[in-house]
Amino acid sequence: MDNRVRGEIIKVSGPLVVAHGMRDANMFDVVEVSEQKLIGEIIEMHGDDASIQVYEETAGLGPGETVVSRGLPLSVELGPGLIGGIYDGILRPLDVLVEQEGNRIKKGAFAPALNREKTWTFEARCKVGDRVFGGDILGLVQETESLAHRIMVPPHAAGEITSIESGDFTVTDTICRLKDDRGKTIELTMMQRWPVRIGRPYIEKIAPEEPLVTGQRSIDSFFPVAKGGTAAVPGPFGSGKTVIQHQLAKWAEADVVVYIGCGERGNEMTDVLMEFPQLEDPKTGYSLMKRTILIANTSDMPVAAREASIYTGITIAEYFRDMGYSVSVMADSTSRWAEALREMSGRLEEMPGEEGYPAYLGSRLAVFYERAGTVRCLGSDNRTGILTAIGAVSPPGGDLSDPVAQSTLRSVQVFWSLDSQLAYRRHFPAINWLTSYSLYSQKVDAWLDDNVAKDYSQLRKDAMRLLQEESALEEIVRLIGHDALSEEDRLKLEAARSLREDFLHQNSFDEIDTFTSLKKQYRMLSLLMSFYYEGRRFLGAKGSYDRLFKMPIRDDIARFKQVPEEKAEARYEELKARFQSDLAALHAEEK
């Protein structure tokens, strides 16, 4: 007998459908709209009437058509088979839909997120008689060459194992049976379902301290994000937001990457699809797609589906975090997601906030970023999981007073401000060192001093001070000219120029320069700042600035970023020794 709630459409307004006769349905229930079975979600209830956000094109719908509630909230399937997949905002596998429907996917088309026919080799790690609780690891499935999928007890299940066996199973086969405290038998498969709007549980959240190494010098050394931290990348069109997101997805120190293309142009998602399978994961040597999940919601897809895509992505990330992995979520861009909120808020005739965005925009963004963090996972083995969230923001014209940008800044701890002027000068990544900040710097500095070099944080602070002083000196130069400056001020300008061009500027498309380890970053910074430190001493001893400026070794220091990682240490020691000997020779000549 079908007990599902049935209603009738009384109004269609773009992605918003209002249905009558839905009194017994619940908020956030998934519904099937019309005979085409379009997927929707109840977002408001007024007596008998339910306001439904439809995640597919509603053209052709009209009053009188049926709406059927599934009686469950919008949920995603979690299990082996997610890695390497490309899904839409409600986790339908796009590659499977294309096979079924061709290049033009019909409305109402459906395919389960996880393949029901494919078998996976399950290796049990528990035995009959063991008592297990939510989060405990039952066994492993080697999902890809670089990632072992840990099959966990669902968060709210517990009991004594009455049967479990290794072997080949599909995601719907029973792999384990539990007897709970009431004597009831619970059958467990390799697949879980979880509602996307509810964060997955954990034991406790831990304050982040260790940096997420990205290989991008301006980020790692100047504005670091901690593992389990939150960061925002706002900037105008053409300033390189998407390239930075791609770089972080490729190189960030994460076991799993969830890339959410939310309302972005189709060609940008195509770039990801074409690039990532060809890229070699530096940690494993396999394709980068062996640890990546793509949520593709392009600008020509229904606007309402953008909202679901963000929640779908973060829920998948939490699932892998619960296994004890380090997961990075790249959301590109949250501005497009906020546009979906504005569209639905307008259709619901809610009182608008600033620039037409709903008054609850800030709280919705905060809820998303709060799901990031370093946590002690559920389970008996005391494992730690990490979820780092990085969101791109696309304010119109790069205006940072935009409500989405301001609400995001109140929610995140790291702000990488992309500057159109730097982009026009072809300085990439175009992160403005005067307006960006990281609230993790103090904690990360202590880690860098302990694990990389004891004077790393001092070098960084001196370099930042030098760049800030350069900004003030440039104002003076514009007024009275370069020749009016003292030799010490001219040294500051030259040292800051070297920092900008030889350290902060990084070529994402160069095989060597695209990634720089922390040790190499320290060596680069040490060489560049040595020129400034020693230069001040030289000028203080009445040395000639022109001779200091024309030292031949400076060109070799500038080219140090092109030295491969395996040769960097030897080259660094050589350059450091040469610099000291050349400087000693200059001192001798000046005397």
Short mmCIF file of C-alpha atoms in Angstrom, two decimals, residues 27-30 39-41 53 55 70 72-76 89-90 194-198 307-309 311-312 315:
data_model
loop_
_atom_site.label_atom_id
_atom_site.label_comp_id
_atom_site.label_asym_id
_atom_site.label_seq_id
_atom_site.Cartn_x
_atom_site.Cartn_y
_atom_site.Cartn_z
CA MET A 27 9.72 20.29 5.58
CA PHE A 28 12.62 19.39 3.27
CA ASP A 29 10.90 16.23 2.02
CA VAL A 30 11.87 15.23 -1.51
CA ILE A 39 12.91 16.18 -8.36
CA GLY A 40 11.95 18.89 -5.89
CA GLU A 41 12.24 19.73 -2.20
CA GLN A 53 11.96 24.13 -4.95
CA TYR A 55 15.79 21.15 -9.26
CA ARG A 70 8.81 10.44 -0.95
CA LEU A 72 12.35 11.48 3.14
CA PRO A 73 14.63 14.56 3.12
CA LEU A 74 17.02 15.20 0.22
CA SER A 75 19.74 12.62 0.83
CA VAL A 76 22.81 11.30 -0.95
CA GLY A 89 23.86 19.04 -7.90
CA ILE A 90 21.58 16.26 -6.62
CA TRP A 194 22.58 10.84 4.64
CA PRO A 195 20.41 14.01 4.45
CA VAL A 196 22.49 16.78 2.88
CA ARG A 197 21.28 19.64 5.08
CA ILE A 198 22.35 17.93 8.31
CA GLU A 307 21.73 25.40 -3.75
CA ALA A 308 21.64 21.61 -3.50
CA SER A 309 25.10 21.24 -5.10
CA TYR A 311 25.19 20.78 0.41
CA THR A 312 25.75 17.63 -1.68
CA THR A 315 28.10 15.98 2.78
#
